[in-house]
mmCIF file of C-alpha atoms in Angstrom:
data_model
loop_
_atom_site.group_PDB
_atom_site.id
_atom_site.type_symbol
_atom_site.label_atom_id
_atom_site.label_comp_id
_atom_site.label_asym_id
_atom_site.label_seq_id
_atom_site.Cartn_x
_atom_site.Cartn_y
_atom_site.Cartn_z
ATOM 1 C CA UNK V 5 -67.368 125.898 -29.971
ATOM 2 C CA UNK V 6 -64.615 126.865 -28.103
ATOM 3 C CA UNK V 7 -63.135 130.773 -26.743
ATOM 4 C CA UNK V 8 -61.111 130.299 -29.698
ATOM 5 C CA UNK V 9 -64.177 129.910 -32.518
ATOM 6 C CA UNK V 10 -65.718 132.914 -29.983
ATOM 7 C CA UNK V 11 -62.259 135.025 -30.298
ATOM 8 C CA UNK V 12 -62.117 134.356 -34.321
ATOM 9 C CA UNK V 13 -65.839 134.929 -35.195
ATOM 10 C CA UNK V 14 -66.041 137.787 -33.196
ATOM 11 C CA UNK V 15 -62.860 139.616 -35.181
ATOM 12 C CA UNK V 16 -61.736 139.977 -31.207
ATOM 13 C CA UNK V 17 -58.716 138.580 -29.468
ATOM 14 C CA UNK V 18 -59.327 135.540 -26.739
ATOM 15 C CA UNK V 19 -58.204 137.917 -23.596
ATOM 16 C CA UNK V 20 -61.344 140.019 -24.698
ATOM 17 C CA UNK V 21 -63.741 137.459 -25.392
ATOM 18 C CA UNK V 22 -62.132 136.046 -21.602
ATOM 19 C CA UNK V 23 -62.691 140.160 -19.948
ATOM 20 C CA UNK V 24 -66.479 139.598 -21.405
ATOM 21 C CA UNK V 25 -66.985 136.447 -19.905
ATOM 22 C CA UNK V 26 -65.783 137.773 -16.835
ATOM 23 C CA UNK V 27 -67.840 141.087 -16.823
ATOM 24 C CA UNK V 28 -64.834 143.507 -16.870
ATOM 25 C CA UNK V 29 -65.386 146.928 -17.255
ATOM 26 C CA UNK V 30 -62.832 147.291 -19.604
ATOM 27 C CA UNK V 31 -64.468 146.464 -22.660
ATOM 28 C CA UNK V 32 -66.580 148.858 -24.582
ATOM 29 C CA UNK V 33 -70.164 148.123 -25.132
ATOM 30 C CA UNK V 34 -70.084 147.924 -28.680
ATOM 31 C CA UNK V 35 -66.940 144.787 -27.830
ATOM 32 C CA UNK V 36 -69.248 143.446 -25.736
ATOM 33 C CA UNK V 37 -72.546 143.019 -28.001
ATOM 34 C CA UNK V 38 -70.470 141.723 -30.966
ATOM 35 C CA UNK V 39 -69.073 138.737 -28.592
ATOM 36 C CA UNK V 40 -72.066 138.287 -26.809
ATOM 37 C CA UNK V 41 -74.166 137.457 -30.060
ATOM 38 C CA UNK V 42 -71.676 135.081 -31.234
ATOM 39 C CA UNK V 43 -72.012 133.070 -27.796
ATOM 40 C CA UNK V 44 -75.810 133.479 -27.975
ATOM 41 C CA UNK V 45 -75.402 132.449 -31.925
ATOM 42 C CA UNK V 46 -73.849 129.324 -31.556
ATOM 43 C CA UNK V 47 -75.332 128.858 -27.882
ATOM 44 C CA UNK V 48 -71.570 128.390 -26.223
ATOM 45 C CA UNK V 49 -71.547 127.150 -22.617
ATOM 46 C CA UNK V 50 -67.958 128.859 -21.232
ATOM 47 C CA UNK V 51 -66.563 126.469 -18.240
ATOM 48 C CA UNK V 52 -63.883 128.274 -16.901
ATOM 49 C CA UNK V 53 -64.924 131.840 -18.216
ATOM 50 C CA UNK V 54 -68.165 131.280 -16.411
ATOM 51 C CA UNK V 55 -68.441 133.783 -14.108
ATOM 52 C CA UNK V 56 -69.200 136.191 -16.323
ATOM 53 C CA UNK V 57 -72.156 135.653 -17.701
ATOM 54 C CA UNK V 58 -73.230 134.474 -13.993
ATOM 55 C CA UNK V 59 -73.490 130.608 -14.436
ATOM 56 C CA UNK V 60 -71.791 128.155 -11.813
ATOM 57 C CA UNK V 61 -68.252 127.850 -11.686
ATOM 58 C CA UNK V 62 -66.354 125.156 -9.745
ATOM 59 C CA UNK V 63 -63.974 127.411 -7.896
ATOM 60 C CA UNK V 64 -61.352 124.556 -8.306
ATOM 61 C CA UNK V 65 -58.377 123.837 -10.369
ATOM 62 C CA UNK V 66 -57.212 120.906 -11.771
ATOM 63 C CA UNK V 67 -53.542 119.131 -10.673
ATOM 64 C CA UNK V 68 -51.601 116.885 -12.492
ATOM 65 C CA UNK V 69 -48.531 115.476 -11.185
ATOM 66 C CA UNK V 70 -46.381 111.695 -12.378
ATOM 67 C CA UNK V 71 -45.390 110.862 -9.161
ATOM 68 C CA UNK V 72 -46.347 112.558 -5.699
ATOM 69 C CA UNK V 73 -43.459 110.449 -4.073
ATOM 70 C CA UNK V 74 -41.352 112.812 -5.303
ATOM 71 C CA UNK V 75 -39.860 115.262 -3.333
ATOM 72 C CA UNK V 76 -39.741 118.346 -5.676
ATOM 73 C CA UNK V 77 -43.131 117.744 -7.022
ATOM 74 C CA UNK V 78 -44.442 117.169 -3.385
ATOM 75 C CA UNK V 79 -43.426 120.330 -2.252
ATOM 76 C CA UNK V 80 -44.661 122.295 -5.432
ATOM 77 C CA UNK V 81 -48.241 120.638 -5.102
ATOM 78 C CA UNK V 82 -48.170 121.636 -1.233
ATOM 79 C CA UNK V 83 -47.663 125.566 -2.500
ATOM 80 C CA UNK V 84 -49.790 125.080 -5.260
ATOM 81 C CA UNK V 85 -52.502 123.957 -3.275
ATOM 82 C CA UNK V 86 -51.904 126.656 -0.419
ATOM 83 C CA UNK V 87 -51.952 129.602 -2.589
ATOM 84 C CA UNK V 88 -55.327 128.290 -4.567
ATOM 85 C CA UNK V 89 -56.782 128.250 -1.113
ATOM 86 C CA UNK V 90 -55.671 131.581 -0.061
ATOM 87 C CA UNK V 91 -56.985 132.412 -3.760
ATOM 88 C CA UNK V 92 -60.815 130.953 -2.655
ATOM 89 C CA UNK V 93 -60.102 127.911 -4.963
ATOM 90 C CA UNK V 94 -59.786 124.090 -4.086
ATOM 91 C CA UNK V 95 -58.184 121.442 -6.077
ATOM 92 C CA UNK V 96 -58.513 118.644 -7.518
ATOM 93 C CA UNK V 97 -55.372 116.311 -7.699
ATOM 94 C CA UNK V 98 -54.329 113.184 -10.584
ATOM 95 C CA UNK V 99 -51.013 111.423 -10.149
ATOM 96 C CA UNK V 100 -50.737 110.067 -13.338
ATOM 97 C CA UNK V 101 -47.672 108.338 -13.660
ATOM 98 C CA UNK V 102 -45.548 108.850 -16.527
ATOM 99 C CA UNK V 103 -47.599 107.481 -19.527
ATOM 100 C CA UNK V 104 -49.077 109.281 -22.262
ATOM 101 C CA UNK V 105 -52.290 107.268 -22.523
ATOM 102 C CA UNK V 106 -52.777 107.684 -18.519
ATOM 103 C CA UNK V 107 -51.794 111.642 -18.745
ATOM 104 C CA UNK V 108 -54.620 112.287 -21.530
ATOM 105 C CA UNK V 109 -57.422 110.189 -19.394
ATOM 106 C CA UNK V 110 -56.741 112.331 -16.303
ATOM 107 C CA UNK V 111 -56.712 115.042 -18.722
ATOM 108 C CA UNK V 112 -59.908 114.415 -19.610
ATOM 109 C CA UNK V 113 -61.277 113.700 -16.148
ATOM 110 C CA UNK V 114 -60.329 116.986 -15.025
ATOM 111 C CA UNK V 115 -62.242 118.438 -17.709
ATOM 112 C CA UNK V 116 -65.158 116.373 -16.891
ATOM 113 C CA UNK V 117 -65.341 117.943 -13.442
ATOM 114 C CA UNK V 118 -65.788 120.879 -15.090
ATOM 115 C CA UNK V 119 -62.607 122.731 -13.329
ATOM 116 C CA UNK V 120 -61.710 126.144 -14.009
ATOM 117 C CA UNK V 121 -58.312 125.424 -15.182
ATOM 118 C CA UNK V 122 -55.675 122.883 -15.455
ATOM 119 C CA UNK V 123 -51.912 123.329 -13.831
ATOM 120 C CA UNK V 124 -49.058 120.151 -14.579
ATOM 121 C CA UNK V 125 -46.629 119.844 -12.550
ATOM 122 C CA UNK V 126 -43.430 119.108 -13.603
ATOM 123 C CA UNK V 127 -41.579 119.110 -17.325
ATOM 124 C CA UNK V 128 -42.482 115.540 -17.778
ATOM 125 C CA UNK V 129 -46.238 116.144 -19.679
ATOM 126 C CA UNK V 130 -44.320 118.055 -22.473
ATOM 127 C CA UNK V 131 -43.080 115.604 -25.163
ATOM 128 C CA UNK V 132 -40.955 116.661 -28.463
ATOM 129 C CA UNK V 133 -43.293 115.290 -31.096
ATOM 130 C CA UNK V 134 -46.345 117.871 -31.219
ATOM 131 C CA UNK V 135 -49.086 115.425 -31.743
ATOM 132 C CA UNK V 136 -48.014 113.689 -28.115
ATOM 133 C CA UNK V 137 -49.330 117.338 -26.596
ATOM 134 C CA UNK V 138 -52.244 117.147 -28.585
ATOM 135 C CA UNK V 139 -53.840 116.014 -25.071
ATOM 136 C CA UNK V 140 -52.350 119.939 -23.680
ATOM 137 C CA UNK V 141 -54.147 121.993 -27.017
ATOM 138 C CA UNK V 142 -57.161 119.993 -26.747
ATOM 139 C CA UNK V 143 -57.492 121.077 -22.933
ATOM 140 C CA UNK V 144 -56.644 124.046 -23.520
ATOM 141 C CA UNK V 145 -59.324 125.215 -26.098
ATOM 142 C CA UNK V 146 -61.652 125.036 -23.112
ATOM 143 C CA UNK V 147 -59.641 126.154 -19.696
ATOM 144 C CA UNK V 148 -56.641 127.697 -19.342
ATOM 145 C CA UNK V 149 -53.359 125.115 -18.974
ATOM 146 C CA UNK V 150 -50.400 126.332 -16.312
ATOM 147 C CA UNK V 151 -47.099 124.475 -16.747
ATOM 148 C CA UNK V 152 -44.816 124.506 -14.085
ATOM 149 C CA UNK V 153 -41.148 124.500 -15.439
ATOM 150 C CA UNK V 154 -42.037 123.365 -18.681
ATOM 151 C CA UNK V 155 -42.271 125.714 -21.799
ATOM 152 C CA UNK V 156 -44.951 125.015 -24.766
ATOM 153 C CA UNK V 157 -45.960 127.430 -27.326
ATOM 154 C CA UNK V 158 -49.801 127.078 -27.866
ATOM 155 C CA UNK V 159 -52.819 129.326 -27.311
ATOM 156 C CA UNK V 160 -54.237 129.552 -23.640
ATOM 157 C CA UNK V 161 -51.156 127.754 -22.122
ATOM 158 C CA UNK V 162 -48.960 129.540 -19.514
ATOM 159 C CA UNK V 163 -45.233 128.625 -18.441
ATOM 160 C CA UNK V 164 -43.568 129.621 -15.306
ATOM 161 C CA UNK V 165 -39.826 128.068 -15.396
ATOM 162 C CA UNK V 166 -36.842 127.932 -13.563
ATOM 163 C CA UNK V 167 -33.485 128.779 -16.122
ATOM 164 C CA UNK V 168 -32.737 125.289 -15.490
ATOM 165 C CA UNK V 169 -29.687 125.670 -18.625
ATOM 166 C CA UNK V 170 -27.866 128.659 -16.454
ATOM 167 C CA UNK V 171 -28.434 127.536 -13.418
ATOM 168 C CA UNK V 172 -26.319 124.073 -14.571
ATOM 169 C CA UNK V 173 -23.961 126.083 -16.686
ATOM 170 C CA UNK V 174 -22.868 128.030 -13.478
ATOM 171 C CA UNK V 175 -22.645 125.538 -10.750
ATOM 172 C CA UNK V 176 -20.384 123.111 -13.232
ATOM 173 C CA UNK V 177 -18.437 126.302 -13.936
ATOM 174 C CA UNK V 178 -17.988 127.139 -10.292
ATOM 175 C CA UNK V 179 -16.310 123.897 -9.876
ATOM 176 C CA UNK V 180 -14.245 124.256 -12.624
ATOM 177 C CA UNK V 181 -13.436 127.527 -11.204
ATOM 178 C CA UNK V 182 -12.272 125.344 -7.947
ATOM 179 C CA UNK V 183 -9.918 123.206 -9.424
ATOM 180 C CA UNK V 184 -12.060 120.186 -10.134
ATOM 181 C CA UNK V 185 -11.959 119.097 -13.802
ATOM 182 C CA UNK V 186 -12.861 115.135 -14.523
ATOM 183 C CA UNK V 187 -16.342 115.927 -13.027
ATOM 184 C CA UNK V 188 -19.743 113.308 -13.664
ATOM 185 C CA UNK V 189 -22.757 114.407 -14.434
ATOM 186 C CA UNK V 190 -24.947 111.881 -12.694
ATOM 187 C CA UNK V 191 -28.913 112.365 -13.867
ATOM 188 C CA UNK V 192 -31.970 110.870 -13.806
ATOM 189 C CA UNK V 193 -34.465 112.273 -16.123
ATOM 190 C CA UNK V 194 -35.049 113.194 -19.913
ATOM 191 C CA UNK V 195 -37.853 116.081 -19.510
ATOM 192 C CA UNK V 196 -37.734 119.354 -20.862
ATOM 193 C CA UNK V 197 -36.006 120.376 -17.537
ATOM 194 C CA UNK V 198 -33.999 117.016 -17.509
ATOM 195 C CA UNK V 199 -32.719 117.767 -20.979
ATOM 196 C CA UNK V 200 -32.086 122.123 -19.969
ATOM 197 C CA UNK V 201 -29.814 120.585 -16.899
ATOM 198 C CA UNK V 202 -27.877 118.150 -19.097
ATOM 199 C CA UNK V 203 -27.398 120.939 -22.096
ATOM 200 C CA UNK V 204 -26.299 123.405 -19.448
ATOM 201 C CA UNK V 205 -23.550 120.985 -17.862
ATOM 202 C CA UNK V 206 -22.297 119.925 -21.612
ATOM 203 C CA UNK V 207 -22.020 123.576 -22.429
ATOM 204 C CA UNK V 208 -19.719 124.467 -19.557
ATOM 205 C CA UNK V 209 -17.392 121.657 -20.211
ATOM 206 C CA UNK V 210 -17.186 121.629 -24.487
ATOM 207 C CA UNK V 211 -16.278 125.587 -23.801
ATOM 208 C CA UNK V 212 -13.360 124.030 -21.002
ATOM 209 C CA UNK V 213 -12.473 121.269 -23.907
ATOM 210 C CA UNK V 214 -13.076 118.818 -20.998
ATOM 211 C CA UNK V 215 -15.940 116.693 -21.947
ATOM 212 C CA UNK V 216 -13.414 113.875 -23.224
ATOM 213 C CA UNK V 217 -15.319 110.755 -21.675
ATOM 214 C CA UNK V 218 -18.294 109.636 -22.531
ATOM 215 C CA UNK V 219 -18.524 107.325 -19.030
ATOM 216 C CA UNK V 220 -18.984 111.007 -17.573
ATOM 217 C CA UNK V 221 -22.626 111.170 -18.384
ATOM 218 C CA UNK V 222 -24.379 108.629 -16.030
ATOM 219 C CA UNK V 223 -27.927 108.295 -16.737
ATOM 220 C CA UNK V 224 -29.740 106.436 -13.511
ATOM 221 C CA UNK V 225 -32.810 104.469 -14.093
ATOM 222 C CA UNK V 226 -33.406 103.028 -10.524
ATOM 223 C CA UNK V 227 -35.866 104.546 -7.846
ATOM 224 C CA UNK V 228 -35.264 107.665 -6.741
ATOM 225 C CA UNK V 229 -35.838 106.785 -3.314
ATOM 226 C CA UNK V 230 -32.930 103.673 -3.730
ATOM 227 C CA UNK V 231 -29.645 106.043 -2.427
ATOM 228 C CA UNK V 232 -27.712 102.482 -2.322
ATOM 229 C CA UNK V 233 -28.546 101.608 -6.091
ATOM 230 C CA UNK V 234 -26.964 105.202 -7.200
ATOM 231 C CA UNK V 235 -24.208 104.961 -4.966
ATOM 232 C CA UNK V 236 -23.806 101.304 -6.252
ATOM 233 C CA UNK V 237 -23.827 102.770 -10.042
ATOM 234 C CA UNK V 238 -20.379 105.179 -9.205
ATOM 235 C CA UNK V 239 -18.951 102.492 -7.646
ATOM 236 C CA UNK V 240 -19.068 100.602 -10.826
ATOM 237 C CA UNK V 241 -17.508 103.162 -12.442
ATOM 238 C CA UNK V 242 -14.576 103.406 -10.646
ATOM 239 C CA UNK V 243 -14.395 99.168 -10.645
ATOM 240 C CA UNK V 244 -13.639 100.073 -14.302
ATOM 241 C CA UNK V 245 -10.919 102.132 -13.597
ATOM 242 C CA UNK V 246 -12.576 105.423 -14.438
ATOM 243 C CA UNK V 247 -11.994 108.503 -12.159
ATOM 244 C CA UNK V 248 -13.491 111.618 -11.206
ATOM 245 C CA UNK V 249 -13.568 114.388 -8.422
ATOM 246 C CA UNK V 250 -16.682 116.000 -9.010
ATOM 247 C CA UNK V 251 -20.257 115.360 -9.049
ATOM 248 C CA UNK V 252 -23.063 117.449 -10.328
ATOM 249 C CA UNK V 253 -26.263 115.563 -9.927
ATOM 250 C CA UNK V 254 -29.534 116.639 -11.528
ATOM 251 C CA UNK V 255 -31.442 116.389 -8.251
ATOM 252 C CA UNK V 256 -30.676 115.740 -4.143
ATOM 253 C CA UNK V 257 -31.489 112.127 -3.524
ATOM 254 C CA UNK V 258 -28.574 111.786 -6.326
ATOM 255 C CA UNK V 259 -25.768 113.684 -4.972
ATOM 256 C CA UNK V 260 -26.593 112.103 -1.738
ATOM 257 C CA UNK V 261 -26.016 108.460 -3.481
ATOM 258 C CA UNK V 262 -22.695 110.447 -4.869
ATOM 259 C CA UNK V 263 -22.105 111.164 -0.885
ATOM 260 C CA UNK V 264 -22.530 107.517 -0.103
ATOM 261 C CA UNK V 265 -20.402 106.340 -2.628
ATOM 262 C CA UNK V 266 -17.877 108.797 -1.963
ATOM 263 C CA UNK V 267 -18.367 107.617 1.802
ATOM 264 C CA UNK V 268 -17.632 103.953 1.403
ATOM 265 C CA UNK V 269 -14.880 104.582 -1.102
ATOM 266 C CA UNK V 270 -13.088 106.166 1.843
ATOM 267 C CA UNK V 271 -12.952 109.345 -0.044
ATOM 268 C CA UNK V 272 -12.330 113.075 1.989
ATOM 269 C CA UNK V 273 -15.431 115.126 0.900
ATOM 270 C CA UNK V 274 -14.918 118.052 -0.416
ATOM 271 C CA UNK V 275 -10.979 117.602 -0.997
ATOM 272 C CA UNK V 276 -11.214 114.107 -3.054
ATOM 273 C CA UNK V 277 -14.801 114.706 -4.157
ATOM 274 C CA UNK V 278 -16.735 117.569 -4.884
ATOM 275 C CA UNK V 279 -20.473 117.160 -5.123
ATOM 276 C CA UNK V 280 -23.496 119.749 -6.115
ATOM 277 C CA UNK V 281 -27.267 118.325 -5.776
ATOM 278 C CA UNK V 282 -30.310 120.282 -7.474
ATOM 279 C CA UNK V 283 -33.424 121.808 -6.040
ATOM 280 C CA UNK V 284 -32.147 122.714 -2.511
ATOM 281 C CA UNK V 285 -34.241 120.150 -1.131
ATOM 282 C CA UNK V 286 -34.704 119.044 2.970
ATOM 283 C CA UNK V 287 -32.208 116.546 1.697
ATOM 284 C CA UNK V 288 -29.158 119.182 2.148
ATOM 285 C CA UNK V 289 -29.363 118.735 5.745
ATOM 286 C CA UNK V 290 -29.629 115.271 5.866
ATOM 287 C CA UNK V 291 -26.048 114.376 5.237
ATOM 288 C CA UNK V 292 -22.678 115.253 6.686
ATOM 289 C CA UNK V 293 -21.507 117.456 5.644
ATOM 290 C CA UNK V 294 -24.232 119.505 3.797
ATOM 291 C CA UNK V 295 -24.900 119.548 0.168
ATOM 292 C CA UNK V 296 -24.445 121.991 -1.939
ATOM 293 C CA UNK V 297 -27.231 122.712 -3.953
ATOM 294 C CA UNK V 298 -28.879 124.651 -6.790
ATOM 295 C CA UNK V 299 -32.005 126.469 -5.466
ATOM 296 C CA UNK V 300 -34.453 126.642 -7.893
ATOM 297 C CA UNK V 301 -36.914 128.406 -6.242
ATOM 298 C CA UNK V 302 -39.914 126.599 -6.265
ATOM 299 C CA UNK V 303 -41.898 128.245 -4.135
ATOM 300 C CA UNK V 304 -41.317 131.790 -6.359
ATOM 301 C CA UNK V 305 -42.155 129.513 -9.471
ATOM 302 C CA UNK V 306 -45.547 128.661 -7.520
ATOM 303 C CA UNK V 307 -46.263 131.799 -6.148
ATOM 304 C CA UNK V 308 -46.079 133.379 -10.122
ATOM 305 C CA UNK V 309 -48.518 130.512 -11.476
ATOM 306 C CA UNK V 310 -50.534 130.944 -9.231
ATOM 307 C CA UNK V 311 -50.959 134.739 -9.736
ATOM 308 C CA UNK V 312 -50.688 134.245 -13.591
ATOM 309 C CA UNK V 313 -53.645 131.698 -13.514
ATOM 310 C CA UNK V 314 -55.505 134.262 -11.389
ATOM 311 C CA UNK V 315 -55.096 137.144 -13.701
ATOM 312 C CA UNK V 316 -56.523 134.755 -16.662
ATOM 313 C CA UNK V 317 -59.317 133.530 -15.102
ATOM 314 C CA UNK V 318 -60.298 137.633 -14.453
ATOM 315 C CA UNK V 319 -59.694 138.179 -17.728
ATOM 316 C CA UNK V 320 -56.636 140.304 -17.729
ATOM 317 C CA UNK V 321 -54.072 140.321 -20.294
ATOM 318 C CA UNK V 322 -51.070 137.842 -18.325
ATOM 319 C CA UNK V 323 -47.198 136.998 -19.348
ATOM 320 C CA UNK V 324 -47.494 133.690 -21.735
ATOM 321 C CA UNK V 325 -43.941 132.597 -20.351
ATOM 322 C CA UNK V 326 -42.143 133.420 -16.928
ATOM 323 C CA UNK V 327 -38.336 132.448 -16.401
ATOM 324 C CA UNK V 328 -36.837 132.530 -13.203
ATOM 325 C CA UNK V 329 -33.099 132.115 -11.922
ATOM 326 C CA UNK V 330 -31.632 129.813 -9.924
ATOM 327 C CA UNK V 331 -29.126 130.400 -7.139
ATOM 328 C CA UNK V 332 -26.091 128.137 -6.147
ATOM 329 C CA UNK V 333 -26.150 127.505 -2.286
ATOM 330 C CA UNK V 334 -22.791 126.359 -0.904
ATOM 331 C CA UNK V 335 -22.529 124.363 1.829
ATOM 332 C CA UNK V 336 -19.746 121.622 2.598
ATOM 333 C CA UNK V 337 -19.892 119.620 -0.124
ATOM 334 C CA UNK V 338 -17.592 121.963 -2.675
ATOM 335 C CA UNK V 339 -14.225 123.567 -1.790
#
């Protein structure tokens, strides 16, 4: 039995059958019976709706992150893990790597523990074919699942996202706006978010009519803490004979190898090259002159899972999907 069996059995909907669990006052009497013979019917233990019906709960959350080297996911499990606190909760943390099989084990771990809910971090758990999130649904029937910036449409799961499409529309647009027209996209990743970045630069140069090379979409496959191996990449480029003046890279550690190139190819930045980094990392400061980056706001995105996890676990009604904007910080890497 899951909240879901509770929810349909009962002929109420799961935020009620969560307020029960959770003792709220806002539930009539006659609510409450009908759900609580159901549970007492079919003998269901909740796990993260515990508190309620005053069993044990956990008072931690479950983490999952691919790759804690990263600097973006780094800094959203530090917040993430500061705010539970604050909230009286402690985690529990998986870096899983990037493969299914390993995602759905750590998955299951987390359940194991017993946790009180489940937040991934980062748009890489969310796959296109629907029986690859079967591991997500199957969670999900028992805690509530938090994606940060990833999206997925399925009962008990919550998305907070940055509007990773607009944000990428507007920066390439900015530099069109500059002068700068033969300008590479230079990216990294094919996650949801990967895939919103690369849709949003594509966008802003088909409605320009200057998306005319191919070569201008340069996928990266190396490290992401090897700024010599991206740098070596452009430089390949241009050992082909083709040119550009811009760079917008889908995260900081690749506009900095776009720096470096741009460095030992004896190039003037900004007036030969143009270059715009994503996430508005510690990186911008690390180069001269500073990057210009998009700000997603991370720690916003963070603040507003955490508060949307919150008002699930207490049974209130919460938003099933939060978007957020990003903001284009200038520094002296664009004209």
């Amino acid at each position: 039995m899951t909240i879901y069996d509770i929810s349909e059995k009962a002929g109420v909907s799961i935020a009620t059958v969560s307020r029960v669990l959770n003792g709220s006052n806002n539930v009539s009497e006659k609510t409450k019976k009908k759900v609580l013979d159901v549970i007492n019917q079919y003998e269901y233990t909740p796990n993260a709706f515990a508190r309620g019906l005053g069993l044990n709960t956990m008072k931690t959350i479950g983490i999952m992150c691919a790759d804690s080297s990263d600097l973006y996911l780094a800094k959203a499990i530090y917040y993430i893990e500061q705010k539970l606190r604050a909230n009286g909760y402690d985690s529990i943390l998986c870096c899983t790597g990037y493969d299914l099989a390993t995602k759905a084990s750590s998955m299951n771990l987390l359940i194991t523990k017993k946790v009180d809910g489940i937040i991934l971090v980062g748009s890489n758990f969310i796959y296109e074919k629907e029986e690859d999130n079967k591991y997500i649904t199957d969670a999900s029937a028992q805690v509530p699942v938090m994606l940060l910036n990833a999206a997925m449409d399925a009962p008990n799961v919550y998305s907070v996202v940055s509007d990773d499409f607009t944000s990428m529309y507007d920066a390439t647009m900015e530099m069109i706006r500059s002068g700068v027209e033969d300008i590479l996209y230079f990216y990294n990743s094919t996650s949801y978010s990967g895939k919103k970045k690369l849709a949003g630069y594509r966008a802003a140069m088909e409605e320009k009519g200057l998306l005319t090379n191919g070569s201008f979409l340069q996928l990266y496959q190396g490290s992401h803490e090897d700024i010599p191996a991206m740098a070596d990449q452009l430089k390949k480029l241009h050992a082909k004979g083709i040119s550009f003046h811009g760079v917008i890279a889908a995260d900081d550690s690749l506009a900095l190898g776009a720096l470096k190139y741009g460095r030992e190819m004896g190039l003037r930045i900004p007036e030969d090259l143009s270059i715009i980094g994503y996430n508005n990392s510690m990186l911008v400061s690390c180069c001269d002159p500073e990057l210009t980056s998009i700000d997603n706001k991370l720690e916003t995105l963070c603040q507003h899972l955490i508060t949307t996890l919150m008002g699930v676990l207490e049974g209130n009604e919460m938003p099933k999907k939060t978007v957020f904007s990003g903001e284009l910080v200038k520094r002296g890497t664009t004209k």
